Structure formats: C-alpha cells, structure tokens
C-alpha cells in the first residue's frame, strides 16, 4: 500500500486554458496548507479558485507537526477539522530535562467550553490530504504539475506564465496569492526581499515508528546527556505509533555524516533508553536536517499580488508558529478578498497586509525568544539560562521562565477602540474565545459578520454598506461571564467573518455598530459610498 | 512602588558579610551561577516590571 505522501492526489492533466488565454478572479500558487485553506474558504463563499502547484502530492515527512486550537477552529469552519482531531494525538504531560536531571514535569489541563483541543500533534501530510479532499469537494481546481515561471503585475491584473509537461501557457488573474513557501519562487521573480535574522543552527529530525508501549508525553532536554545529541533534544508523539525526535546539532556539522542512519540510531537509542533503560524496537520513517531563519517580507501586499504563509514570513520552529500562522493569514485574507471581488475598495487588502505583518512580528518575537533560551548567544546568557533551569527544579517561580517554545495563540490586532471594560482576552482585535452554548459551541454559530448579544436586546440582523451582521445570543453562564462580561452585566460584541472582535459595547448602540462595520470593511466615514 | 535607591538595609555591614560569605569557596563559574540565581530570585520577589526595569537602568 502506498503511503498518502506517495500518491498523486492532483496529477497533471491538460486544461483548456492551455489553448486559450483565460483570466481567473483568484489564482493561488502553492497547494500547501495555506494555499488550500484560502482556496476552500473562497470556494465556500462562491469564488471560483484555481490553485497551481508544481508537484502533485502532499509533502513527505511530519514537518509542521503541531496544530493549535485557533487553526483547528478555522479548519472546522471550513469543514476539515473533524477527521484531523479524530486522528491527531493530544498529549497533556510534559517532562523537562537539564542534562541528566529531570527538572520538572507538567500537566496541561484542558479548559472547559472549547470545541477544539488546545493543540494536536499530526503529520502535516494528513492535514494536506484532508485539505486536498475538501478542496476537490467544494470545486477548487488544483492543477498539479503547473509551475509558474513568469509573473508580471499590472494595475488591473497579474499575467503568469505556467510551465507544464505539455509546455508553457499564459494565464491571467485579477488577484494572485503567493502561498509558495519559504523559498517562494514568486517572491524571487518579483525581485522582493526577505529580510531577517539567520540562526546558525542545524536541527536533525527523525520520525521513528515504534510499536512499543511508550508513554504519550513530550520530553524536552536542555543540554541532553546523550552522545552527540547536541544542545537540545525533543521527543513527542504523532499518530500511527510515530515519534518525532529533534536534535539541535549546532552550526558546524557534516550534513551527510549526520544523516547516516547508523549515527542517527546511536542518538535515538541513547534518548529512548535514557528513562527506561531499554531500547524498544523501532524503524526510522523519515529523517531530515533543517536550518531556520526568522524573517519576513516588508509588505505582504504588492499591488494585485498578495503573499501568505512561509512565502511572506518565516519563523523558527519553536512554538509551532509556521503553519499555524499561515492558516491565520488565509483566514484573514479570504473574507476581505471576497468583499473586494464583490466591488469593495481594494484598500481593504492593505488591512490584510498590515494585520498579518503585525502578527508575523509577534510570532518572530516569540520564536526568537525561544531560540535565544535554547541557544544562549553569550556566556552571560548561558549563565542565566542555566540558572533558570537549576532553579526550576526546586522552585515553581522559575518554571514559567523556561522557554522551549510557547504554544501558538492568535495575536490581538492593535488599534481598535474598546467600548466596554470587559475581560482582556476578548478585547477588540482578539479572536473570539469559544464557549459552550445551548446546542454545542459558539464557534459553530459564527458565519460572516455577527453580533454577540449577552443579556441585551438587538435586532436579528444589521445591514450596513452591503454587509449583514447576524445576532447570536450567548447564554448567561459562568464561562460567558468570565470570557465576555467581566464586571459588566450586559454586552454586545461585533465579530468579523474571521471571528476576530471588531468592537464591544455595554448595550446595543446602532450608530456605534454601523461605524464599526464600516471601519472593518474599509468604508470609513471619509469614503464615498458607491 | 518606585525603585528605592535610599538606604533600606538594616545592618549594612552584616548584609555585606552575608553576601560575601555566600560566595566563599566557590569557583568563578560557581559564583557567576550563584549571582544569576540570586538575581532571578530577587527579581521574582519584586515582581513589578517597572521597578525591575528601573533597577536594570540604575545598575547599568
């Protein structure tokens, strides 16, 4: 049986566009998690989408292994999450080691009232396979074996040259979205820079398959004591009895020698036996060495070309902010692109760029901090890092300072006025926080713009500038009080289609809500209504 | 609470003795490590980020 990543899921096939010049409303380059998420979101809103990819199958190896709650909520809105959470592994016990010593362990307790878990571990190819299936089901055209070799951006469209096994053909798009990865050929073809910090480090990844009964825990070593294990090491579980192991090897290494299976096995044997004294039987499924950078494009929008995911920004792997942030890019972009295609002003797309550039900076900051903790850059930062780990063994206060990567959470977009002295986690700019409602969960009730009404009267719907916000009532529960009211007795929240909070008020205020809706769709007071 | 840079330690000579005694017999590396742990413990005791930032500025 072929593995999912060995199977062509969207093999090259000749298309009529190759004989006659066609113009599409949206062309997406890259059928990875970000491009497919965007394509599905657009298709569900009635926009025909073409996705071009030079390959014809999902990626090999576990790659982006950790998918956070916000990502799962977005995927659930698109009808993709259920099989992923069913398949994914949820661990809740972690152990932190410093050299030979176990410094501490921790248990993550799930908070009630969330449809999705805090995160799941899942091989990236399962996510991609689920996205491909969903994309096909909702009518997205994925053209495999289609490699973009030329791009010219015009005022009113983008002209592409696409190479195929049958030769090249021209293709036009009203809007082009580049989701073509960290090495983005489109970015290079347009001559755009990708600035940032290169970390001089190499990570060896091994996906190890073992049937042995091994605990479902995350083990993280600072200064691992095993021979040749490098400066840090990580072990955590994926589905199908596969364990993901990362060794931080440093900068000056011989890549070929380090990828020798005998050498890898020596390290893996030492790690697996360190706590149990025995080496379970295992197979090496996939190994790879990667380096990483923290960098981003200065602007994510260049006229009619938009950049999303790793093509726009790249972070270190600590804290799972690569695929997770890319999927949030798609979530932010889709509804804005739909409004612009429906005749809205295209400067709404500048808010996509501004908000996701802000998010990229936050993700880069978090992952840079984790990297600095893992790899102290000076002798004094090494002394402080080791002091934190020493203290963490006996004193709880030091444990929050230990940073092996923070869980990816959505950023709070800045600059929105807060009309309610409510809880900080749901202030304007934040993604809505799930709660249990009468028949399920809040996130299941949200489609398009919504008004969340809590102990307050509001019309069924409010129409402003061609957009409708529907009312969704929240029950008065302890979780709703804690997450949405704070000290207030009533509140109304306005949510965008990506479920980020636009504004909140202590009571229904039609003028305030209308103004907030206009601002959210880029039709401020100074704009002239068509 | 503003950073207090006025005398605040009862028996300053005794305190100074305690500080040096804590380092007695340690190698330079061990003393560096002790200082780092001590700073972290004291910063946690203070807690207030503004006070800690003011102290970092005063020290630098």
mmCIF file with all atom_site columns, C-alpha atoms in Angstrom, chain A residues 292-473:
data_model
loop_
_atom_site.group_PDB
_atom_site.id
_atom_site.type_symbol
_atom_site.label_atom_id
_atom_site.label_alt_id
_atom_site.label_comp_id
_atom_site.label_asym_id
_atom_site.label_entity_id
_atom_site.label_seq_id
_atom_site.pdbx_PDB_ins_code
_atom_site.Cartn_x
_atom_site.Cartn_y
_atom_site.Cartn_z
_atom_site.occupancy
_atom_site.B_iso_or_equiv
_atom_site.pdbx_formal_charge
_atom_site.auth_seq_id
_atom_site.auth_comp_id
_atom_site.auth_asym_id
_atom_site.auth_atom_id
_atom_site.pdbx_PDB_model_num
ATOM 1   C CA . UNK A 1 292 ? 15.912  28.128 10.040 1.00 0.00 ? 292 UNK A CA 1
ATOM 2   C CA . UNK A 1 293 ? 15.552  31.845 9.761  1.00 0.00 ? 293 UNK A CA 1
ATOM 3   C CA . UNK A 1 294 ? 13.330  34.444 11.367 1.00 0.00 ? 294 UNK A CA 1
ATOM 4   C CA . UNK A 1 295 ? 12.465  36.863 8.587  1.00 0.00 ? 295 UNK A CA 1
ATOM 5   C CA . UNK A 1 296 ? 9.615   38.404 6.705  1.00 0.00 ? 296 UNK A CA 1
ATOM 6   C CA . UNK A 1 297 ? 8.770   40.487 3.661  1.00 0.00 ? 297 UNK A CA 1
ATOM 7   C CA . UNK A 1 298 ? 8.428   44.176 4.399  1.00 0.00 ? 298 UNK A CA 1
ATOM 8   C CA . UNK A 1 299 ? 4.984   44.270 2.745  1.00 0.00 ? 299 UNK A CA 1
ATOM 9   C CA . UNK A 1 300 ? 2.637   41.308 2.252  1.00 0.00 ? 300 UNK A CA 1
ATOM 10  C CA . UNK A 1 301 ? 0.730   43.120 -0.493 1.00 0.00 ? 301 UNK A CA 1
ATOM 11  C CA . UNK A 1 302 ? 2.302   44.217 -3.765 1.00 0.00 ? 302 UNK A CA 1
ATOM 12  C CA . UNK A 1 303 ? -0.470  45.606 -5.930 1.00 0.00 ? 303 UNK A CA 1
ATOM 13  C CA . UNK A 1 304 ? -2.509  42.617 -7.074 1.00 0.00 ? 304 UNK A CA 1
ATOM 14  C CA . UNK A 1 305 ? -0.116  40.071 -5.614 1.00 0.00 ? 305 UNK A CA 1
ATOM 15  C CA . UNK A 1 306 ? -0.630  39.018 -2.006 1.00 0.00 ? 306 UNK A CA 1
ATOM 16  C CA . UNK A 1 307 ? 1.790   36.877 -0.024 1.00 0.00 ? 307 UNK A CA 1
ATOM 17  C CA . UNK A 1 308 ? 0.722   34.451 2.710  1.00 0.00 ? 308 UNK A CA 1
ATOM 18  C CA . UNK A 1 309 ? 2.309   31.795 4.908  1.00 0.00 ? 309 UNK A CA 1
ATOM 19  C CA . UNK A 1 310 ? 6.013   30.961 4.758  1.00 0.00 ? 310 UNK A CA 1
ATOM 20  C CA . UNK A 1 311 ? 6.333   32.896 1.492  1.00 0.00 ? 311 UNK A CA 1
ATOM 21  C CA . UNK A 1 312 ? 5.639   36.067 3.494  1.00 0.00 ? 312 UNK A CA 1
ATOM 22  C CA . UNK A 1 313 ? 7.221   35.207 6.829  1.00 0.00 ? 313 UNK A CA 1
ATOM 23  C CA . UNK A 1 314 ? 9.382   32.508 8.315  1.00 0.00 ? 314 UNK A CA 1
ATOM 24  C CA . UNK A 1 315 ? 9.949   31.723 11.976 1.00 0.00 ? 315 UNK A CA 1
ATOM 25  C CA . UNK A 1 316 ? 11.958  29.216 13.949 1.00 0.00 ? 316 UNK A CA 1
ATOM 26  C CA . UNK A 1 317 ? 10.031  26.014 14.624 1.00 0.00 ? 317 UNK A CA 1
ATOM 27  C CA . UNK A 1 318 ? 9.729   26.551 18.381 1.00 0.00 ? 318 UNK A CA 1
ATOM 28  C CA . UNK A 1 319 ? 6.154   27.277 19.349 1.00 0.00 ? 319 UNK A CA 1
ATOM 29  C CA . UNK A 1 320 ? 4.576   25.902 16.174 1.00 0.00 ? 320 UNK A CA 1
ATOM 30  C CA . UNK A 1 321 ? 4.056   29.251 14.518 1.00 0.00 ? 321 UNK A CA 1
ATOM 31  C CA . UNK A 1 322 ? 4.751   28.372 10.891 1.00 0.00 ? 322 UNK A CA 1
ATOM 32  C CA . UNK A 1 323 ? 1.725   26.539 9.540  1.00 0.00 ? 323 UNK A CA 1
ATOM 33  C CA . UNK A 1 324 ? -0.484  27.875 12.335 1.00 0.00 ? 324 UNK A CA 1
ATOM 34  C CA . UNK A 1 325 ? 0.240   31.492 11.466 1.00 0.00 ? 325 UNK A CA 1
ATOM 35  C CA . UNK A 1 326 ? -0.036  30.793 7.739  1.00 0.00 ? 326 UNK A CA 1
ATOM 36  C CA . UNK A 1 327 ? -3.521  29.364 8.176  1.00 0.00 ? 327 UNK A CA 1
ATOM 37  C CA . UNK A 1 328 ? -4.454  32.511 10.094 1.00 0.00 ? 328 UNK A CA 1
ATOM 38  C CA . UNK A 1 329 ? -3.156  34.540 7.131  1.00 0.00 ? 329 UNK A CA 1
ATOM 39  C CA . UNK A 1 330 ? -5.588  32.673 4.883  1.00 0.00 ? 330 UNK A CA 1
ATOM 40  C CA . UNK A 1 331 ? -8.402  33.213 7.401  1.00 0.00 ? 331 UNK A CA 1
ATOM 41  C CA . UNK A 1 332 ? -7.704  36.956 7.474  1.00 0.00 ? 332 UNK A CA 1
ATOM 42  C CA . UNK A 1 333 ? -7.421  37.287 3.707  1.00 0.00 ? 333 UNK A CA 1
ATOM 43  C CA . UNK A 1 334 ? -10.356 35.218 2.435  1.00 0.00 ? 334 UNK A CA 1
ATOM 44  C CA . UNK A 1 335 ? -13.291 37.382 3.570  1.00 0.00 ? 335 UNK A CA 1
ATOM 45  C CA . UNK A 1 336 ? -11.535 40.586 2.557  1.00 0.00 ? 336 UNK A CA 1
ATOM 46  C CA . UNK A 1 337 ? -10.789 39.246 -0.917 1.00 0.00 ? 337 UNK A CA 1
ATOM 47  C CA . UNK A 1 338 ? -14.452 38.235 -1.284 1.00 0.00 ? 338 UNK A CA 1
ATOM 48  C CA . UNK A 1 339 ? -15.607 41.770 -0.374 1.00 0.00 ? 339 UNK A CA 1
ATOM 49  C CA . UNK A 1 340 ? -13.146 43.300 -2.840 1.00 0.00 ? 340 UNK A CA 1
ATOM 50  C CA . UNK A 1 341 ? -14.242 40.889 -5.599 1.00 0.00 ? 341 UNK A CA 1
ATOM 51  C CA . UNK A 1 342 ? -17.826 41.927 -4.851 1.00 0.00 ? 342 UNK A CA 1
ATOM 52  C CA . UNK A 1 343 ? -16.943 45.515 -5.667 1.00 0.00 ? 343 UNK A CA 1
ATOM 53  C CA . UNK A 1 344 ? -15.431 46.747 -2.418 1.00 0.00 ? 344 UNK A CA 1
ATOM 54  C CA . UNK A 1 345 ? -12.472 49.078 -2.232 1.00 0.00 ? 345 UNK A CA 1
ATOM 55  C CA . UNK A 1 346 ? -9.229  47.208 -2.638 1.00 0.00 ? 346 UNK A CA 1
ATOM 56  C CA . UNK A 1 347 ? -7.519  49.082 0.197  1.00 0.00 ? 347 UNK A CA 1
ATOM 57  C CA . UNK A 1 348 ? -9.283  46.595 2.472  1.00 0.00 ? 348 UNK A CA 1
ATOM 58  C CA . UNK A 1 349 ? -6.486  44.278 1.352  1.00 0.00 ? 349 UNK A CA 1
ATOM 59  C CA . UNK A 1 350 ? -3.970  46.687 2.871  1.00 0.00 ? 350 UNK A CA 1
ATOM 60  C CA . UNK A 1 351 ? -5.502  45.799 6.242  1.00 0.00 ? 351 UNK A CA 1
ATOM 61  C CA . UNK A 1 352 ? -4.739  42.135 5.476  1.00 0.00 ? 352 UNK A CA 1
ATOM 62  C CA . UNK A 1 353 ? -1.112  43.067 4.956  1.00 0.00 ? 353 UNK A CA 1
ATOM 63  C CA . UNK A 1 354 ? -0.908  45.366 7.994  1.00 0.00 ? 354 UNK A CA 1
ATOM 64  C CA . UNK A 1 355 ? -2.590  42.928 10.375 1.00 0.00 ? 355 UNK A CA 1
ATOM 65  C CA . UNK A 1 356 ? -0.632  39.895 9.273  1.00 0.00 ? 356 UNK A CA 1
ATOM 66  C CA . UNK A 1 357 ? 2.657   41.833 9.222  1.00 0.00 ? 357 UNK A CA 1
ATOM 67  C CA . UNK A 1 358 ? 1.900   42.711 12.852 1.00 0.00 ? 358 UNK A CA 1
ATOM 68  C CA . UNK A 1 359 ? 1.163   39.037 13.572 1.00 0.00 ? 359 UNK A CA 1
ATOM 69  C CA . UNK A 1 360 ? 4.383   37.967 11.844 1.00 0.00 ? 360 UNK A CA 1
ATOM 70  C CA . UNK A 1 361 ? 6.378   40.343 14.035 1.00 0.00 ? 361 UNK A CA 1
ATOM 71  C CA . UNK A 1 362 ? 4.755   38.889 17.141 1.00 0.00 ? 362 UNK A CA 1
ATOM 72  C CA . UNK A 1 363 ? 5.449   35.335 16.004 1.00 0.00 ? 363 UNK A CA 1
ATOM 73  C CA . UNK A 1 364 ? 9.024   36.188 15.128 1.00 0.00 ? 364 UNK A CA 1
ATOM 74  C CA . UNK A 1 365 ? 9.466   37.813 18.551 1.00 0.00 ? 365 UNK A CA 1
ATOM 75  C CA . UNK A 1 366 ? 8.152   34.728 20.372 1.00 0.00 ? 366 UNK A CA 1
ATOM 76  C CA . UNK A 1 367 ? 10.174  32.288 18.357 1.00 0.00 ? 367 UNK A CA 1
ATOM 77  C CA . UNK A 1 368 ? 13.322  34.408 18.618 1.00 0.00 ? 368 UNK A CA 1
ATOM 78  C CA . UNK A 1 369 ? 12.961  34.493 22.403 1.00 0.00 ? 369 UNK A CA 1
ATOM 79  C CA . UNK A 1 370 ? 12.590  30.718 22.499 1.00 0.00 ? 370 UNK A CA 1
ATOM 80  C CA . UNK A 1 371 ? 15.627  30.344 20.262 1.00 0.00 ? 371 UNK A CA 1
ATOM 81  C CA . UNK A 1 372 ? 17.682  32.621 22.500 1.00 0.00 ? 372 UNK A CA 1
ATOM 82  C CA . UNK A 1 373 ? 16.729  30.494 25.508 1.00 0.00 ? 373 UNK A CA 1
ATOM 83  C CA . UNK A 1 374 ? 17.608  27.256 23.703 1.00 0.00 ? 374 UNK A CA 1
ATOM 84  C CA . UNK A 1 375 ? 20.859  28.594 22.285 1.00 0.00 ? 375 UNK A CA 1
ATOM 85  C CA . UNK A 1 376 ? 22.314  31.272 24.570 1.00 0.00 ? 376 UNK A CA 1
ATOM 86  C CA . UNK A 1 377 ? 24.341  33.661 22.467 1.00 0.00 ? 377 UNK A CA 1
ATOM 87  C CA . UNK A 1 378 ? 26.767  34.955 25.145 1.00 0.00 ? 378 UNK A CA 1
ATOM 88  C CA . UNK A 1 379 ? 28.434  33.427 28.190 1.00 0.00 ? 379 UNK A CA 1
ATOM 89  C CA . UNK A 1 380 ? 26.222  35.534 30.483 1.00 0.00 ? 380 UNK A CA 1
ATOM 90  C CA . UNK A 1 381 ? 23.008  34.496 28.721 1.00 0.00 ? 381 UNK A CA 1
ATOM 91  C CA . UNK A 1 382 ? 24.198  30.895 29.117 1.00 0.00 ? 382 UNK A CA 1
ATOM 92  C CA . UNK A 1 383 ? 24.724  31.515 32.866 1.00 0.00 ? 383 UNK A CA 1
ATOM 93  C CA . UNK A 1 384 ? 21.218  32.955 33.260 1.00 0.00 ? 384 UNK A CA 1
ATOM 94  C CA . UNK A 1 385 ? 19.656  30.201 31.163 1.00 0.00 ? 385 UNK A CA 1
ATOM 95  C CA . UNK A 1 386 ? 21.302  27.505 33.274 1.00 0.00 ? 386 UNK A CA 1
ATOM 96  C CA . UNK A 1 387 ? 20.337  29.354 36.464 1.00 0.00 ? 387 UNK A CA 1
ATOM 97  C CA . UNK A 1 388 ? 16.685  29.340 35.384 1.00 0.00 ? 388 UNK A CA 1
ATOM 98  C CA . UNK A 1 389 ? 16.846  25.582 34.754 1.00 0.00 ? 389 UNK A CA 1
ATOM 99  C CA . UNK A 1 390 ? 18.615  24.932 38.088 1.00 0.00 ? 390 UNK A CA 1
ATOM 100 C CA . UNK A 1 391 ? 16.018  26.930 39.996 1.00 0.00 ? 391 UNK A CA 1
ATOM 101 C CA . UNK A 1 392 ? 13.116  25.369 38.093 1.00 0.00 ? 392 UNK A CA 1
ATOM 102 C CA . UNK A 1 393 ? 13.964  22.005 39.655 1.00 0.00 ? 393 UNK A CA 1
ATOM 103 C CA . UNK A 1 394 ? 13.041  23.208 43.133 1.00 0.00 ? 394 UNK A CA 1
ATOM 104 C CA . UNK A 1 395 ? 11.129  26.499 42.753 1.00 0.00 ? 395 UNK A CA 1
ATOM 105 C CA . UNK A 1 396 ? 7.889   26.988 40.860 1.00 0.00 ? 396 UNK A CA 1
ATOM 106 C CA . UNK A 1 397 ? 8.590   30.649 40.152 1.00 0.00 ? 397 UNK A CA 1
ATOM 107 C CA . UNK A 1 398 ? 11.350  29.778 37.664 1.00 0.00 ? 398 UNK A CA 1
ATOM 108 C CA . UNK A 1 399 ? 9.269   27.350 35.578 1.00 0.00 ? 399 UNK A CA 1
ATOM 109 C CA . UNK A 1 400 ? 7.414   29.995 33.548 1.00 0.00 ? 400 UNK A CA 1
ATOM 110 C CA . UNK A 1 401 ? 10.834  31.355 32.534 1.00 0.00 ? 401 UNK A CA 1
ATOM 111 C CA . UNK A 1 402 ? 11.779  28.041 30.894 1.00 0.00 ? 402 UNK A CA 1
ATOM 112 C CA . UNK A 1 403 ? 11.159  28.562 27.194 1.00 0.00 ? 403 UNK A CA 1
ATOM 113 C CA . UNK A 1 404 ? 11.268  25.631 24.804 1.00 0.00 ? 404 UNK A CA 1
ATOM 114 C CA . UNK A 1 405 ? 8.676   27.324 22.574 1.00 0.00 ? 405 UNK A CA 1
ATOM 115 C CA . UNK A 1 406 ? 5.349   28.839 23.553 1.00 0.00 ? 406 UNK A CA 1
ATOM 116 C CA . UNK A 1 407 ? 2.053   27.485 22.334 1.00 0.00 ? 407 UNK A CA 1
ATOM 117 C CA . UNK A 1 408 ? 0.831   29.352 19.268 1.00 0.00 ? 408 UNK A CA 1
ATOM 118 C CA . UNK A 1 409 ? -2.066  31.664 20.079 1.00 0.00 ? 409 UNK A CA 1
ATOM 119 C CA . UNK A 1 410 ? -3.626  34.198 17.712 1.00 0.00 ? 410 UNK A CA 1
ATOM 120 C CA . UNK A 1 411 ? -2.394  37.737 18.008 1.00 0.00 ? 411 UNK A CA 1
ATOM 121 C CA . UNK A 1 412 ? -4.605  40.630 19.080 1.00 0.00 ? 412 UNK A CA 1
ATOM 122 C CA . UNK A 1 413 ? -4.774  43.173 16.255 1.00 0.00 ? 413 UNK A CA 1
ATOM 123 C CA . UNK A 1 414 ? -3.999  46.664 17.536 1.00 0.00 ? 414 UNK A CA 1
ATOM 124 C CA . UNK A 1 415 ? -5.753  49.969 17.155 1.00 0.00 ? 415 UNK A CA 1
ATOM 125 C CA . UNK A 1 416 ? -9.407  49.127 17.835 1.00 0.00 ? 416 UNK A CA 1
ATOM 126 C CA . UNK A 1 417 ? -11.398 51.124 20.391 1.00 0.00 ? 417 UNK A CA 1
ATOM 127 C CA . UNK A 1 418 ? -12.824 49.268 23.386 1.00 0.00 ? 418 UNK A CA 1
ATOM 128 C CA . UNK A 1 419 ? -16.301 50.440 24.471 1.00 0.00 ? 419 UNK A CA 1
ATOM 129 C CA . UNK A 1 420 ? -16.553 48.011 27.391 1.00 0.00 ? 420 UNK A CA 1
ATOM 130 C CA . UNK A 1 421 ? -14.307 47.481 30.389 1.00 0.00 ? 421 UNK A CA 1
ATOM 131 C CA . UNK A 1 422 ? -14.515 43.735 29.744 1.00 0.00 ? 422 UNK A CA 1
ATOM 132 C CA . UNK A 1 423 ? -12.068 40.838 30.014 1.00 0.00 ? 423 UNK A CA 1
ATOM 133 C CA . UNK A 1 424 ? -8.700  41.352 28.357 1.00 0.00 ? 424 UNK A CA 1
ATOM 134 C CA . UNK A 1 425 ? -8.765  38.101 26.389 1.00 0.00 ? 425 UNK A CA 1
ATOM 135 C CA . UNK A 1 426 ? -11.793 39.273 24.361 1.00 0.00 ? 426 UNK A CA 1
ATOM 136 C CA . UNK A 1 427 ? -10.802 42.877 23.824 1.00 0.00 ? 427 UNK A CA 1
ATOM 137 C CA . UNK A 1 428 ? -11.235 44.286 20.312 1.00 0.00 ? 428 UNK A CA 1
ATOM 138 C CA . UNK A 1 429 ? -8.664  42.819 17.952 1.00 0.00 ? 429 UNK A CA 1
ATOM 139 C CA . UNK A 1 430 ? -8.654  39.408 19.681 1.00 0.00 ? 430 UNK A CA 1
ATOM 140 C CA . UNK A 1 431 ? -10.007 36.241 18.099 1.00 0.00 ? 431 UNK A CA 1
ATOM 141 C CA . UNK A 1 432 ? -13.277 35.272 19.739 1.00 0.00 ? 432 UNK A CA 1
ATOM 142 C CA . UNK A 1 433 ? -12.948 32.800 22.583 1.00 0.00 ? 433 UNK A CA 1
ATOM 143 C CA . UNK A 1 434 ? -15.138 29.725 22.365 1.00 0.00 ? 434 UNK A CA 1
ATOM 144 C CA . UNK A 1 435 ? -17.777 28.922 24.989 1.00 0.00 ? 435 UNK A CA 1
ATOM 145 C CA . UNK A 1 436 ? -20.410 26.232 25.301 1.00 0.00 ? 436 UNK A CA 1
ATOM 146 C CA . UNK A 1 437 ? -23.843 27.395 24.158 1.00 0.00 ? 437 UNK A CA 1
ATOM 147 C CA . UNK A 1 438 ? -27.251 25.704 24.269 1.00 0.00 ? 438 UNK A CA 1
ATOM 148 C CA . UNK A 1 439 ? -26.636 23.340 21.376 1.00 0.00 ? 439 UNK A CA 1
ATOM 149 C CA . UNK A 1 440 ? -22.903 22.972 21.066 1.00 0.00 ? 440 UNK A CA 1
ATOM 150 C CA . UNK A 1 441 ? -20.298 25.700 20.852 1.00 0.00 ? 441 UNK A CA 1
ATOM 151 C CA . UNK A 1 442 ? -20.149 29.359 19.975 1.00 0.00 ? 442 UNK A CA 1
ATOM 152 C CA . UNK A 1 443 ? -17.686 28.806 17.121 1.00 0.00 ? 443 UNK A CA 1
ATOM 153 C CA . UNK A 1 444 ? -20.291 26.671 15.354 1.00 0.00 ? 444 UNK A CA 1
ATOM 154 C CA . UNK A 1 445 ? -22.778 29.568 15.325 1.00 0.00 ? 445 UNK A CA 1
ATOM 155 C CA . UNK A 1 446 ? -20.496 32.082 13.643 1.00 0.00 ? 446 UNK A CA 1
ATOM 156 C CA . UNK A 1 447 ? -20.793 32.778 9.907  1.00 0.00 ? 447 UNK A CA 1
ATOM 157 C CA . UNK A 1 448 ? -19.921 36.104 8.315  1.00 0.00 ? 448 UNK A CA 1
ATOM 158 C CA . UNK A 1 449 ? -20.278 39.189 10.486 1.00 0.00 ? 449 UNK A CA 1
ATOM 159 C CA . UNK A 1 450 ? -22.033 38.510 13.800 1.00 0.00 ? 450 UNK A CA 1
ATOM 160 C CA . UNK A 1 451 ? -23.308 40.449 16.792 1.00 0.00 ? 451 UNK A CA 1
ATOM 161 C CA . UNK A 1 452 ? -22.883 38.512 20.023 1.00 0.00 ? 452 UNK A CA 1
ATOM 162 C CA . UNK A 1 453 ? -25.651 39.623 22.357 1.00 0.00 ? 453 UNK A CA 1
ATOM 163 C CA . UNK A 1 454 ? -25.286 38.898 26.061 1.00 0.00 ? 454 UNK A CA 1
ATOM 164 C CA . UNK A 1 455 ? -28.233 39.885 28.252 1.00 0.00 ? 455 UNK A CA 1
ATOM 165 C CA . UNK A 1 456 ? -29.058 42.648 25.775 1.00 0.00 ? 456 UNK A CA 1
ATOM 166 C CA . UNK A 1 457 ? -31.638 43.458 23.082 1.00 0.00 ? 457 UNK A CA 1
ATOM 167 C CA . UNK A 1 458 ? -30.530 43.758 19.483 1.00 0.00 ? 458 UNK A CA 1
ATOM 168 C CA . UNK A 1 459 ? -32.195 43.302 16.096 1.00 0.00 ? 459 UNK A CA 1
ATOM 169 C CA . UNK A 1 460 ? -31.945 39.941 14.339 1.00 0.00 ? 460 UNK A CA 1
ATOM 170 C CA . UNK A 1 461 ? -29.604 41.472 11.803 1.00 0.00 ? 461 UNK A CA 1
ATOM 171 C CA . UNK A 1 462 ? -27.964 44.769 10.996 1.00 0.00 ? 462 UNK A CA 1
ATOM 172 C CA . UNK A 1 463 ? -27.227 45.700 7.369  1.00 0.00 ? 463 UNK A CA 1
ATOM 173 C CA . UNK A 1 464 ? -24.558 48.286 6.670  1.00 0.00 ? 464 UNK A CA 1
ATOM 174 C CA . UNK A 1 465 ? -22.718 49.104 3.447  1.00 0.00 ? 465 UNK A CA 1
ATOM 175 C CA . UNK A 1 466 ? -23.837 45.864 1.828  1.00 0.00 ? 466 UNK A CA 1
ATOM 176 C CA . UNK A 1 467 ? -22.751 43.637 4.708  1.00 0.00 ? 467 UNK A CA 1
ATOM 177 C CA . UNK A 1 468 ? -25.060 41.930 7.191  1.00 0.00 ? 468 UNK A CA 1
ATOM 178 C CA . UNK A 1 469 ? -24.236 41.160 10.821 1.00 0.00 ? 469 UNK A CA 1
ATOM 179 C CA . UNK A 1 470 ? -26.500 38.486 12.326 1.00 0.00 ? 470 UNK A CA 1
ATOM 180 C CA . UNK A 1 471 ? -27.306 38.361 16.025 1.00 0.00 ? 471 UNK A CA 1
ATOM 181 C CA . UNK A 1 472 ? -26.074 35.362 18.018 1.00 0.00 ? 472 UNK A CA 1
ATOM 182 C CA . UNK A 1 473 ? -27.290 35.147 21.614 1.00 0.00 ? 473 UNK A CA 1
#
